[in-house]
């Protein structure tokens, strides 16, 4: 009950911030910003069609997952070039590039990419959803694929990068606050890298042990649980998700430094990071429901460890 209440409060706050950013932020675009937005929208539209068509033909619906870490880099440098390589935008683009390269490499190590670009490892959550009675009809899955997987997620990928568009016409010079924001954002990239590395090391070792001993319960601790409770994962159930969300919220802070926010520091580009948080709330809940079915001890872990912010240390 307490966890559901916290989730509900988080959703309400996030939605409220998204609405405030949308309503109070204003939509006054310069000619340059409109030209740039049209280019970005064209790339996004092509990506939507690609993900939908390839996903339908191959039934591998991880096409958007493969592009999740690549498209923001493309969007960022389009805005940097159109913005005359302004130093603030270049710093933002470089940080997004570092984030994207690391995440793409990490995803590639899981077998997500292939010479046959349409193949590769499919996210296990799509496989589970395809068998859901509400979506297991071919036409129902097709609609879900188009509207949520392909359209919504591609639009969200574009939306989270739009703080770069907002600062394109800023007349405020690069300042100390920009540097602090850049350092903070880089810190979350490092944190996400550490979390992903710890998770991959744990899972790799677990499956190595399972090749010798098929019974999970007979593996040495902590591998016998089936899920990671070490390092950052001993203080947060999703330290990678926490870092990912924080990266895009912090990116928004550049718009404050650039002086393009109004009405209590709001502008419309806040919508992207807020919608991302909502996506992760749903995604993490779904992932945990799957893990609970696989590993009985996970419920105890849920009760002892924070969902996102690394706080309480897990004790067996």
PDB file of C-alpha atoms in Angstrom:
ATOM      1  CA  UNK A   1       0.000   0.000   0.000  1.00  0.00           C
ATOM      2  CA  UNK A   2       2.787   2.418   0.966  1.00  0.00           C
ATOM      3  CA  UNK A   3       4.691   1.710  -2.264  1.00  0.00           C
ATOM      4  CA  UNK A   4       1.549   2.235  -4.362  1.00  0.00           C
ATOM      5  CA  UNK A   5       0.960   5.550  -2.591  1.00  0.00           C
ATOM      6  CA  UNK A   6       4.523   6.687  -3.295  1.00  0.00           C
ATOM      7  CA  UNK A   7       4.144   5.677  -6.953  1.00  0.00           C
ATOM      8  CA  UNK A   8       0.851   7.552  -7.201  1.00  0.00           C
ATOM      9  CA  UNK A   9       2.332  10.691  -5.657  1.00  0.00           C
ATOM     10  CA  UNK A  10       5.318  10.491  -8.010  1.00  0.00           C
ATOM     11  CA  UNK A  11       3.016  10.165 -11.027  1.00  0.00           C
ATOM     12  CA  UNK A  12       0.892  13.129  -9.912  1.00  0.00           C
ATOM     13  CA  UNK A  13       3.938  15.353  -9.303  1.00  0.00           C
ATOM     14  CA  UNK A  14       5.545  14.353 -12.605  1.00  0.00           C
ATOM     15  CA  UNK A  15       2.356  14.928 -14.574  1.00  0.00           C
ATOM     16  CA  UNK A  16       1.845  18.273 -12.841  1.00  0.00           C
ATOM     17  CA  UNK A  17       5.369  19.411 -13.758  1.00  0.00           C
ATOM     18  CA  UNK A  18       4.852  18.269 -17.357  1.00  0.00           C
ATOM     19  CA  UNK A  19       1.596  20.223 -17.593  1.00  0.00           C
ATOM     20  CA  UNK A  20       3.133  23.311 -15.988  1.00  0.00           C
ATOM     21  CA  UNK A  21       6.067  23.183 -18.371  1.00  0.00           C
ATOM     22  CA  UNK A  22       3.687  22.802 -21.318  1.00  0.00           C
ATOM     23  CA  UNK A  23       1.253  25.535 -20.242  1.00  0.00           C
ATOM     24  CA  UNK A  24       3.632  28.104 -18.751  1.00  0.00           C
ATOM     25  CA  UNK A  25       6.645  27.536 -20.965  1.00  0.00           C
ATOM     26  CA  UNK A  26       5.379  29.228 -24.074  1.00  0.00           C
ATOM     27  CA  UNK A  27       5.945  28.268 -27.716  1.00  0.00           C
ATOM     28  CA  UNK A  28       7.672  31.248 -29.285  1.00  0.00           C
ATOM     29  CA  UNK A  29      10.034  29.824 -31.887  1.00  0.00           C
ATOM     30  CA  UNK A  30      12.478  31.777 -33.980  1.00  0.00           C
ATOM     31  CA  UNK A  31      12.851  31.042 -37.688  1.00  0.00           C
ATOM     32  CA  UNK A  32      16.060  29.121 -36.968  1.00  0.00           C
ATOM     33  CA  UNK A  33      14.407  27.015 -34.290  1.00  0.00           C
ATOM     34  CA  UNK A  34      11.468  26.185 -36.571  1.00  0.00           C
ATOM     35  CA  UNK A  35      13.802  25.184 -39.405  1.00  0.00           C
ATOM     36  CA  UNK A  36      15.760  22.974 -37.029  1.00  0.00           C
ATOM     37  CA  UNK A  37      12.618  21.444 -35.549  1.00  0.00           C
ATOM     38  CA  UNK A  38      11.404  20.477 -39.039  1.00  0.00           C
ATOM     39  CA  UNK A  39      14.674  18.625 -39.692  1.00  0.00           C
ATOM     40  CA  UNK A  40      14.409  16.827 -36.357  1.00  0.00           C
ATOM     41  CA  UNK A  41      10.759  15.963 -37.003  1.00  0.00           C
ATOM     42  CA  UNK A  42      11.657  14.496 -40.405  1.00  0.00           C
ATOM     43  CA  UNK A  43      14.323  12.255 -38.840  1.00  0.00           C
ATOM     44  CA  UNK A  44      11.855  11.231 -36.150  1.00  0.00           C
ATOM     45  CA  UNK A  45       9.116  10.428 -38.689  1.00  0.00           C
ATOM     46  CA  UNK A  46      11.504   8.261 -40.709  1.00  0.00           C
ATOM     47  CA  UNK A  47      12.531   6.439 -37.520  1.00  0.00           C
ATOM     48  CA  UNK A  48       8.880   5.832 -36.579  1.00  0.00           C
ATOM     49  CA  UNK A  49       8.164   4.233 -39.962  1.00  0.00           C
ATOM     50  CA  UNK A  50      11.386   2.215 -39.866  1.00  0.00           C
ATOM     51  CA  UNK A  51      10.700   0.822 -36.383  1.00  0.00           C
ATOM     52  CA  UNK A  52       7.090  -0.006 -37.204  1.00  0.00           C
ATOM     53  CA  UNK A  53       7.643  -1.615 -40.602  1.00  0.00           C
ATOM     54  CA  UNK A  54      10.734  -3.613 -39.604  1.00  0.00           C
ATOM     55  CA  UNK A  55       9.103  -4.615 -36.329  1.00  0.00           C
ATOM     56  CA  UNK A  56       6.011  -5.873 -38.142  1.00  0.00           C
ATOM     57  CA  UNK A  57       7.943  -7.767 -40.822  1.00  0.00           C
ATOM     58  CA  UNK A  58      10.389  -9.452 -38.446  1.00  0.00           C
ATOM     59  CA  UNK A  59       8.336  -9.484 -35.206  1.00  0.00           C
ATOM     60  CA  UNK A  60      11.474  -8.204 -33.492  1.00  0.00           C
ATOM     61  CA  UNK A  61      10.183  -5.128 -31.718  1.00  0.00           C
ATOM     62  CA  UNK A  62      13.496  -3.940 -30.293  1.00  0.00           C
ATOM     63  CA  UNK A  63      14.173  -1.684 -33.282  1.00  0.00           C
ATOM     64  CA  UNK A  64      13.464   1.435 -31.231  1.00  0.00           C
ATOM     65  CA  UNK A  65      15.614   0.036 -28.408  1.00  0.00           C
ATOM     66  CA  UNK A  66      18.554  -0.124 -30.821  1.00  0.00           C
ATOM     67  CA  UNK A  67      18.022   3.506 -31.790  1.00  0.00           C
ATOM     68  CA  UNK A  68      17.384   4.797 -28.251  1.00  0.00           C
ATOM     69  CA  UNK A  69      21.036   5.660 -27.650  1.00  0.00           C
ATOM     70  CA  UNK A  70      21.847   6.661 -31.240  1.00  0.00           C
ATOM     71  CA  UNK A  71      19.110   9.100 -32.227  1.00  0.00           C
ATOM     72  CA  UNK A  72      19.783  11.604 -29.396  1.00  0.00           C
ATOM     73  CA  UNK A  73      23.363  11.951 -30.666  1.00  0.00           C
ATOM     74  CA  UNK A  74      22.085  12.715 -34.170  1.00  0.00           C
ATOM     75  CA  UNK A  75      19.505  15.187 -32.866  1.00  0.00           C
ATOM     76  CA  UNK A  76      22.069  16.894 -30.634  1.00  0.00           C
ATOM     77  CA  UNK A  77      24.573  17.513 -33.416  1.00  0.00           C
ATOM     78  CA  UNK A  78      21.905  18.706 -35.850  1.00  0.00           C
ATOM     79  CA  UNK A  79      20.996  21.345 -33.261  1.00  0.00           C
ATOM     80  CA  UNK A  80      24.639  22.121 -32.520  1.00  0.00           C
ATOM     81  CA  UNK A  81      25.427  22.679 -36.224  1.00  0.00           C
ATOM     82  CA  UNK A  82      22.248  24.678 -36.858  1.00  0.00           C
ATOM     83  CA  UNK A  83      23.035  26.698 -33.724  1.00  0.00           C
ATOM     84  CA  UNK A  84      26.392  27.778 -35.138  1.00  0.00           C
ATOM     85  CA  UNK A  85      28.350  25.468 -32.798  1.00  0.00           C
ATOM     86  CA  UNK A  86      27.538  27.674 -29.832  1.00  0.00           C
ATOM     87  CA  UNK A  87      29.718  26.543 -26.915  1.00  0.00           C
ATOM     88  CA  UNK A  88      26.827  25.771 -24.557  1.00  0.00           C
ATOM     89  CA  UNK A  89      25.072  23.617 -27.163  1.00  0.00           C
ATOM     90  CA  UNK A  90      28.334  21.883 -28.080  1.00  0.00           C
ATOM     91  CA  UNK A  91      28.911  20.983 -24.415  1.00  0.00           C
ATOM     92  CA  UNK A  92      25.378  19.579 -24.243  1.00  0.00           C
ATOM     93  CA  UNK A  93      25.924  17.639 -27.484  1.00  0.00           C
ATOM     94  CA  UNK A  94      29.264  16.225 -26.291  1.00  0.00           C
ATOM     95  CA  UNK A  95      27.695  14.998 -23.044  1.00  0.00           C
ATOM     96  CA  UNK A  96      24.822  13.370 -24.947  1.00  0.00           C
ATOM     97  CA  UNK A  97      27.375  11.753 -27.261  1.00  0.00           C
ATOM     98  CA  UNK A  98      29.302  10.311 -24.307  1.00  0.00           C
ATOM     99  CA  UNK A  99      26.059   8.980 -22.869  1.00  0.00           C
ATOM    100  CA  UNK A 100      25.019   7.502 -26.222  1.00  0.00           C
ATOM    101  CA  UNK A 101      28.331   5.835 -27.082  1.00  0.00           C
ATOM    102  CA  UNK A 102      28.521   4.156 -23.684  1.00  0.00           C
ATOM    103  CA  UNK A 103      24.917   2.972 -23.779  1.00  0.00           C
ATOM    104  CA  UNK A 104      25.204   1.733 -27.377  1.00  0.00           C
ATOM    105  CA  UNK A 105      28.345  -0.227 -26.502  1.00  0.00           C
ATOM    106  CA  UNK A 106      26.657  -1.700 -23.442  1.00  0.00           C
ATOM    107  CA  UNK A 107      23.604  -2.685 -25.497  1.00  0.00           C
ATOM    108  CA  UNK A 108      25.810  -4.206 -28.202  1.00  0.00           C
ATOM    109  CA  UNK A 109      27.509  -6.443 -25.617  1.00  0.00           C
ATOM    110  CA  UNK A 110      24.084  -7.947 -24.910  1.00  0.00           C
ATOM    111  CA  UNK A 111      23.752  -9.003 -28.559  1.00  0.00           C
ATOM    112  CA  UNK A 112      21.278  -6.321 -29.583  1.00  0.00           C
ATOM    113  CA  UNK A 113      22.992  -5.441 -32.861  1.00  0.00           C
ATOM    114  CA  UNK A 114      23.678  -7.619 -35.847  1.00  0.00           C
ATOM    115  CA  UNK A 115      24.992  -7.285 -39.410  1.00  0.00           C
ATOM    116  CA  UNK A 116      21.402  -8.041 -40.314  1.00  0.00           C
ATOM    117  CA  UNK A 117      20.213  -4.796 -38.740  1.00  0.00           C
ATOM    118  CA  UNK A 118      16.647  -6.043 -38.362  1.00  0.00           C
ATOM    119  CA  UNK A 119      17.689  -8.990 -36.183  1.00  0.00           C
ATOM    120  CA  UNK A 120      19.522  -9.137 -32.854  1.00  0.00           C
ATOM    121  CA  UNK A 121      18.395  -9.807 -29.294  1.00  0.00           C
ATOM    122  CA  UNK A 122      14.830  -8.689 -28.552  1.00  0.00           C
ATOM    123  CA  UNK A 123      13.984  -7.141 -25.193  1.00  0.00           C
ATOM    124  CA  UNK A 124      12.382  -9.848 -23.015  1.00  0.00           C
ATOM    125  CA  UNK A 125       9.579  -7.485 -22.017  1.00  0.00           C
ATOM    126  CA  UNK A 126       8.229  -7.306 -25.577  1.00  0.00           C
ATOM    127  CA  UNK A 127       8.153 -11.126 -25.661  1.00  0.00           C
ATOM    128  CA  UNK A 128       6.129 -11.215 -22.434  1.00  0.00           C
ATOM    129  CA  UNK A 129       3.740  -8.519 -23.663  1.00  0.00           C
ATOM    130  CA  UNK A 130       3.090 -10.350 -26.940  1.00  0.00           C
ATOM    131  CA  UNK A 131       1.658 -13.221 -24.907  1.00  0.00           C
ATOM    132  CA  UNK A 132      -0.588 -10.944 -22.873  1.00  0.00           C
ATOM    133  CA  UNK A 133      -4.261 -11.823 -23.579  1.00  0.00           C
ATOM    134  CA  UNK A 134      -4.985  -8.132 -24.177  1.00  0.00           C
ATOM    135  CA  UNK A 135      -2.355  -7.918 -26.933  1.00  0.00           C
ATOM    136  CA  UNK A 136      -1.915 -11.420 -28.356  1.00  0.00           C
ATOM    137  CA  UNK A 137      -4.163 -10.803 -31.364  1.00  0.00           C
ATOM    138  CA  UNK A 138      -2.137  -9.837 -34.431  1.00  0.00           C
ATOM    139  CA  UNK A 139      -4.068  -6.616 -35.111  1.00  0.00           C
ATOM    140  CA  UNK A 140      -3.913  -5.556 -31.461  1.00  0.00           C
ATOM    141  CA  UNK A 141      -0.159  -6.000 -31.365  1.00  0.00           C
ATOM    142  CA  UNK A 142       0.163  -4.080 -34.627  1.00  0.00           C
ATOM    143  CA  UNK A 143      -1.646  -1.095 -33.115  1.00  0.00           C
ATOM    144  CA  UNK A 144       0.451  -1.317 -29.945  1.00  0.00           C
ATOM    145  CA  UNK A 145       3.606  -1.518 -32.037  1.00  0.00           C
ATOM    146  CA  UNK A 146       2.707   1.579 -34.024  1.00  0.00           C
ATOM    147  CA  UNK A 147       1.301   3.869 -31.348  1.00  0.00           C
ATOM    148  CA  UNK A 148       3.403   2.982 -28.301  1.00  0.00           C
ATOM    149  CA  UNK A 149       6.589   1.235 -29.385  1.00  0.00           C
ATOM    150  CA  UNK A 150       7.252   3.133 -32.600  1.00  0.00           C
ATOM    151  CA  UNK A 151       5.438   6.490 -32.424  1.00  0.00           C
ATOM    152  CA  UNK A 152       5.383   7.367 -28.728  1.00  0.00           C
ATOM    153  CA  UNK A 153       8.894   6.224 -27.894  1.00  0.00           C
ATOM    154  CA  UNK A 154      10.434   7.908 -30.938  1.00  0.00           C
ATOM    155  CA  UNK A 155       8.612  11.135 -30.092  1.00  0.00           C
ATOM    156  CA  UNK A 156       9.894  10.829 -26.520  1.00  0.00           C
ATOM    157  CA  UNK A 157      13.486  10.313 -27.694  1.00  0.00           C
ATOM    158  CA  UNK A 158      13.213  13.560 -29.640  1.00  0.00           C
ATOM    159  CA  UNK A 159      11.482  15.393 -26.779  1.00  0.00           C
ATOM    160  CA  UNK A 160      14.202  14.698 -24.203  1.00  0.00           C
ATOM    161  CA  UNK A 161      16.829  16.359 -26.435  1.00  0.00           C
ATOM    162  CA  UNK A 162      14.853  19.547 -27.095  1.00  0.00           C
ATOM    163  CA  UNK A 163      16.465  21.635 -24.325  1.00  0.00           C
ATOM    164  CA  UNK A 164      19.216  22.114 -26.942  1.00  0.00           C
ATOM    165  CA  UNK A 165      16.649  23.690 -29.255  1.00  0.00           C
ATOM    166  CA  UNK A 166      15.450  25.981 -26.464  1.00  0.00           C
ATOM    167  CA  UNK A 167      18.930  27.452 -25.857  1.00  0.00           C
ATOM    168  CA  UNK A 168      19.754  28.020 -29.540  1.00  0.00           C
ATOM    169  CA  UNK A 169      18.772  31.695 -29.472  1.00  0.00           C
ATOM    170  CA  UNK A 170      19.995  32.441 -25.946  1.00  0.00           C
ATOM    171  CA  UNK A 171      21.963  35.658 -25.500  1.00  0.00           C
ATOM    172  CA  UNK A 172      23.230  34.630 -22.052  1.00  0.00           C
ATOM    173  CA  UNK A 173      26.925  33.777 -22.124  1.00  0.00           C
ATOM    174  CA  UNK A 174      28.272  30.473 -20.842  1.00  0.00           C
ATOM    175  CA  UNK A 175      28.596  30.769 -17.065  1.00  0.00           C
ATOM    176  CA  UNK A 176      29.537  28.948 -13.882  1.00  0.00           C
ATOM    177  CA  UNK A 177      26.078  27.412 -13.560  1.00  0.00           C
ATOM    178  CA  UNK A 178      26.546  25.769 -16.982  1.00  0.00           C
ATOM    179  CA  UNK A 179      29.786  24.189 -15.768  1.00  0.00           C
ATOM    180  CA  UNK A 180      28.143  22.904 -12.598  1.00  0.00           C
ATOM    181  CA  UNK A 181      25.277  21.417 -14.614  1.00  0.00           C
ATOM    182  CA  UNK A 182      27.739  19.791 -17.028  1.00  0.00           C
ATOM    183  CA  UNK A 183      29.703  18.241 -14.150  1.00  0.00           C
ATOM    184  CA  UNK A 184      26.491  16.957 -12.548  1.00  0.00           C
ATOM    185  CA  UNK A 185      25.294  15.454 -15.815  1.00  0.00           C
ATOM    186  CA  UNK A 186      28.672  13.781 -16.388  1.00  0.00           C
ATOM    187  CA  UNK A 187      28.473  12.396 -12.867  1.00  0.00           C
ATOM    188  CA  UNK A 188      25.176  10.672 -13.633  1.00  0.00           C
ATOM    189  CA  UNK A 189      26.665   9.221 -16.829  1.00  0.00           C
ATOM    190  CA  UNK A 190      29.458   7.719 -14.714  1.00  0.00           C
ATOM    191  CA  UNK A 191      26.946   6.442 -12.153  1.00  0.00           C
ATOM    192  CA  UNK A 192      24.902   4.758 -14.866  1.00  0.00           C
ATOM    193  CA  UNK A 193      28.084   3.215 -16.295  1.00  0.00           C
ATOM    194  CA  UNK A 194      29.018   1.759 -12.911  1.00  0.00           C
ATOM    195  CA  UNK A 195      25.496   0.385 -12.382  1.00  0.00           C
ATOM    196  CA  UNK A 196      25.416  -1.286 -15.805  1.00  0.00           C
ATOM    197  CA  UNK A 197      28.904  -2.735 -15.345  1.00  0.00           C
ATOM    198  CA  UNK A 198      28.000  -4.181 -11.941  1.00  0.00           C
ATOM    199  CA  UNK A 199      24.826  -5.716 -13.330  1.00  0.00           C
ATOM    200  CA  UNK A 200      26.580  -7.246 -16.335  1.00  0.00           C
ATOM    201  CA  UNK A 201      29.369  -8.661 -14.158  1.00  0.00           C
ATOM    202  CA  UNK A 202      26.799 -10.244 -11.817  1.00  0.00           C
ATOM    203  CA  UNK A 203      24.675 -11.764 -14.588  1.00  0.00           C
ATOM    204  CA  UNK A 204      27.727 -13.041 -16.491  1.00  0.00           C
ATOM    205  CA  UNK A 205      29.064 -14.772 -13.401  1.00  0.00           C
ATOM    206  CA  UNK A 206      25.646 -16.189 -12.519  1.00  0.00           C
ATOM    207  CA  UNK A 207      25.193 -17.810 -15.925  1.00  0.00           C
ATOM    208  CA  UNK A 208      28.751 -19.159 -15.842  1.00  0.00           C
ATOM    209  CA  UNK A 209      27.944 -20.856 -12.541  1.00  0.00           C
ATOM    210  CA  UNK A 210      24.627 -22.175 -13.884  1.00  0.00           C
ATOM    211  CA  UNK A 211      26.470 -24.011 -16.655  1.00  0.00           C
ATOM    212  CA  UNK A 212      28.118 -26.149 -13.970  1.00  0.00           C
ATOM    213  CA  UNK A 213      25.314 -26.237 -11.432  1.00  0.00           C
ATOM    214  CA  UNK A 214      21.835 -26.191 -12.982  1.00  0.00           C
ATOM    215  CA  UNK A 215      20.001 -25.597  -9.717  1.00  0.00           C
ATOM    216  CA  UNK A 216      19.968 -21.858  -8.952  1.00  0.00           C
ATOM    217  CA  UNK A 217      19.380 -22.406  -5.227  1.00  0.00           C
ATOM    218  CA  UNK A 218      22.661 -24.339  -4.958  1.00  0.00           C
ATOM    219  CA  UNK A 219      24.797 -21.511  -6.301  1.00  0.00           C
ATOM    220  CA  UNK A 220      26.989 -19.595  -3.824  1.00  0.00           C
ATOM    221  CA  UNK A 221      25.602 -16.386  -2.337  1.00  0.00           C
ATOM    222  CA  UNK A 222      24.619 -13.864  -3.693  1.00  0.00           C
ATOM    223  CA  UNK A 223      24.117 -15.640  -7.045  1.00  0.00           C
ATOM    224  CA  UNK A 224      21.622 -18.102  -5.584  1.00  0.00           C
ATOM    225  CA  UNK A 225      19.035 -15.323  -5.368  1.00  0.00           C
ATOM    226  CA  UNK A 226      19.080 -14.858  -9.139  1.00  0.00           C
ATOM    227  CA  UNK A 227      19.164 -11.071  -8.971  1.00  0.00           C
ATOM    228  CA  UNK A 228      21.891  -8.586  -8.054  1.00  0.00           C
ATOM    229  CA  UNK A 229      22.063  -7.210  -4.514  1.00  0.00           C
ATOM    230  CA  UNK A 230      25.679  -6.024  -4.634  1.00  0.00           C
ATOM    231  CA  UNK A 231      27.239  -2.577  -5.091  1.00  0.00           C
ATOM    232  CA  UNK A 232      24.786   0.094  -6.205  1.00  0.00           C
ATOM    233  CA  UNK A 233      22.155  -2.638  -6.570  1.00  0.00           C
ATOM    234  CA  UNK A 234      22.340  -3.169  -2.837  1.00  0.00           C
ATOM    235  CA  UNK A 235      21.010   0.354  -2.302  1.00  0.00           C
ATOM    236  CA  UNK A 236      18.723   0.824  -5.295  1.00  0.00           C
ATOM    237  CA  UNK A 237      16.615  -1.651  -7.261  1.00  0.00           C
ATOM    238  CA  UNK A 238      17.192   0.386 -10.408  1.00  0.00           C
ATOM    239  CA  UNK A 239      20.332   2.549 -10.089  1.00  0.00           C
ATOM    240  CA  UNK A 240      20.652   2.577 -13.886  1.00  0.00           C
ATOM    241  CA  UNK A 241      17.094   3.877 -14.282  1.00  0.00           C
ATOM    242  CA  UNK A 242      17.704   6.484 -11.585  1.00  0.00           C
ATOM    243  CA  UNK A 243      20.788   7.718 -13.439  1.00  0.00           C
ATOM    244  CA  UNK A 244      19.064   7.686 -16.831  1.00  0.00           C
ATOM    245  CA  UNK A 245      16.160   9.801 -15.657  1.00  0.00           C
ATOM    246  CA  UNK A 246      18.491  12.175 -13.799  1.00  0.00           C
ATOM    247  CA  UNK A 247      20.612  12.738 -16.926  1.00  0.00           C
ATOM    248  CA  UNK A 248      17.688  14.182 -18.884  1.00  0.00           C
ATOM    249  CA  UNK A 249      16.305  16.196 -15.976  1.00  0.00           C
ATOM    250  CA  UNK A 250      19.755  17.740 -15.499  1.00  0.00           C
ATOM    251  CA  UNK A 251      19.999  18.472 -19.237  1.00  0.00           C
ATOM    252  CA  UNK A 252      16.924  20.675 -18.776  1.00  0.00           C
ATOM    253  CA  UNK A 253      18.871  22.763 -16.241  1.00  0.00           C
ATOM    254  CA  UNK A 254      20.927  24.173 -19.112  1.00  0.00           C
ATOM    255  CA  UNK A 255      17.810  26.060 -20.221  1.00  0.00           C
ATOM    256  CA  UNK A 256      17.689  27.758 -16.821  1.00  0.00           C
ATOM    257  CA  UNK A 257      21.341  28.714 -17.102  1.00  0.00           C
ATOM    258  CA  UNK A 258      20.687  30.037 -20.614  1.00  0.00           C
ATOM    259  CA  UNK A 259      17.857  32.234 -19.321  1.00  0.00           C
ATOM    260  CA  UNK A 260      15.118  30.796 -21.524  1.00  0.00           C
ATOM    261  CA  UNK A 261      12.798  29.746 -18.696  1.00  0.00           C
ATOM    262  CA  UNK A 262       9.822  31.773 -17.509  1.00  0.00           C
ATOM    263  CA  UNK A 263       7.215  31.496 -14.754  1.00  0.00           C
ATOM    264  CA  UNK A 264       9.150  29.858 -11.930  1.00  0.00           C
ATOM    265  CA  UNK A 265      11.880  28.445 -14.184  1.00  0.00           C
ATOM    266  CA  UNK A 266       9.502  26.551 -16.489  1.00  0.00           C
ATOM    267  CA  UNK A 267       9.670  26.091 -20.229  1.00  0.00           C
ATOM    268  CA  UNK A 268       7.976  23.600 -22.523  1.00  0.00           C
ATOM    269  CA  UNK A 269      11.049  21.356 -22.948  1.00  0.00           C
ATOM    270  CA  UNK A 270      10.517  20.106 -19.380  1.00  0.00           C
ATOM    271  CA  UNK A 271       7.769  17.865 -20.818  1.00  0.00           C
ATOM    272  CA  UNK A 272      10.302  15.459 -22.324  1.00  0.00           C
ATOM    273  CA  UNK A 273      12.114  14.524 -19.111  1.00  0.00           C
ATOM    274  CA  UNK A 274       8.843  14.327 -17.163  1.00  0.00           C
ATOM    275  CA  UNK A 275       7.296  11.936 -19.698  1.00  0.00           C
ATOM    276  CA  UNK A 276      10.490   9.888 -19.548  1.00  0.00           C
ATOM    277  CA  UNK A 277      10.057   9.523 -15.785  1.00  0.00           C
ATOM    278  CA  UNK A 278       6.485   8.324 -16.324  1.00  0.00           C
ATOM    279  CA  UNK A 279       7.714   5.772 -18.857  1.00  0.00           C
ATOM    280  CA  UNK A 280      10.263   4.435 -16.383  1.00  0.00           C
ATOM    281  CA  UNK A 281       7.649   4.184 -13.630  1.00  0.00           C
ATOM    282  CA  UNK A 282       5.610   1.882 -15.839  1.00  0.00           C
ATOM    283  CA  UNK A 283       8.617   0.043 -17.238  1.00  0.00           C
ATOM    284  CA  UNK A 284      10.166  -0.677 -13.832  1.00  0.00           C
ATOM    285  CA  UNK A 285       6.837  -1.865 -12.426  1.00  0.00           C
ATOM    286  CA  UNK A 286       6.414  -4.264 -15.335  1.00  0.00           C
ATOM    287  CA  UNK A 287      10.017  -5.518 -15.077  1.00  0.00           C
ATOM    288  CA  UNK A 288       9.639  -6.139 -11.359  1.00  0.00           C
ATOM    289  CA  UNK A 289       6.418  -8.093 -11.876  1.00  0.00           C
ATOM    290  CA  UNK A 290       8.324 -10.433 -14.214  1.00  0.00           C
ATOM    291  CA  UNK A 291      11.240 -10.779 -11.781  1.00  0.00           C
ATOM    292  CA  UNK A 292       8.877 -11.563  -8.903  1.00  0.00           C
ATOM    293  CA  UNK A 293       7.535 -14.556 -10.817  1.00  0.00           C
ATOM    294  CA  UNK A 294      11.051 -15.858 -11.458  1.00  0.00           C
ATOM    295  CA  UNK A 295      12.681 -15.234  -8.082  1.00  0.00           C
ATOM    296  CA  UNK A 296      10.598 -15.590  -4.865  1.00  0.00           C
ATOM    297  CA  UNK A 297      13.176 -13.702  -2.758  1.00  0.00           C
ATOM    298  CA  UNK A 298      12.743 -10.593  -4.877  1.00  0.00           C
ATOM    299  CA  UNK A 299       9.737  -9.525  -2.813  1.00  0.00           C
ATOM    300  CA  UNK A 300      11.936  -9.295   0.282  1.00  0.00           C
ATOM    301  CA  UNK A 301      14.430  -7.239  -1.738  1.00  0.00           C
ATOM    302  CA  UNK A 302      11.644  -4.870  -2.824  1.00  0.00           C
ATOM    303  CA  UNK A 303      10.639  -4.336   0.798  1.00  0.00           C
ATOM    304  CA  UNK A 304      14.193  -3.501   1.874  1.00  0.00           C
ATOM    305  CA  UNK A 305      15.678  -1.475  -0.990  1.00  0.00           C
ATOM    306  CA  UNK A 306      14.641   1.859  -2.513  1.00  0.00           C
ATOM    307  CA  UNK A 307      13.308   1.738  -6.041  1.00  0.00           C
ATOM    308  CA  UNK A 308      15.475   4.496  -7.528  1.00  0.00           C
ATOM    309  CA  UNK A 309      17.450   6.749  -5.188  1.00  0.00           C
ATOM    310  CA  UNK A 310      20.330   4.791  -3.579  1.00  0.00           C
ATOM    311  CA  UNK A 311      19.458   4.957   0.125  1.00  0.00           C
ATOM    312  CA  UNK A 312      19.010   1.943   2.397  1.00  0.00           C
ATOM    313  CA  UNK A 313      21.599  -0.815   2.163  1.00  0.00           C
ATOM    314  CA  UNK A 314      20.244  -4.288   1.512  1.00  0.00           C
ATOM    315  CA  UNK A 315      20.692  -6.747   4.373  1.00  0.00           C
ATOM    316  CA  UNK A 316      20.056 -10.430   3.884  1.00  0.00           C
TER     317      UNK A 316
END
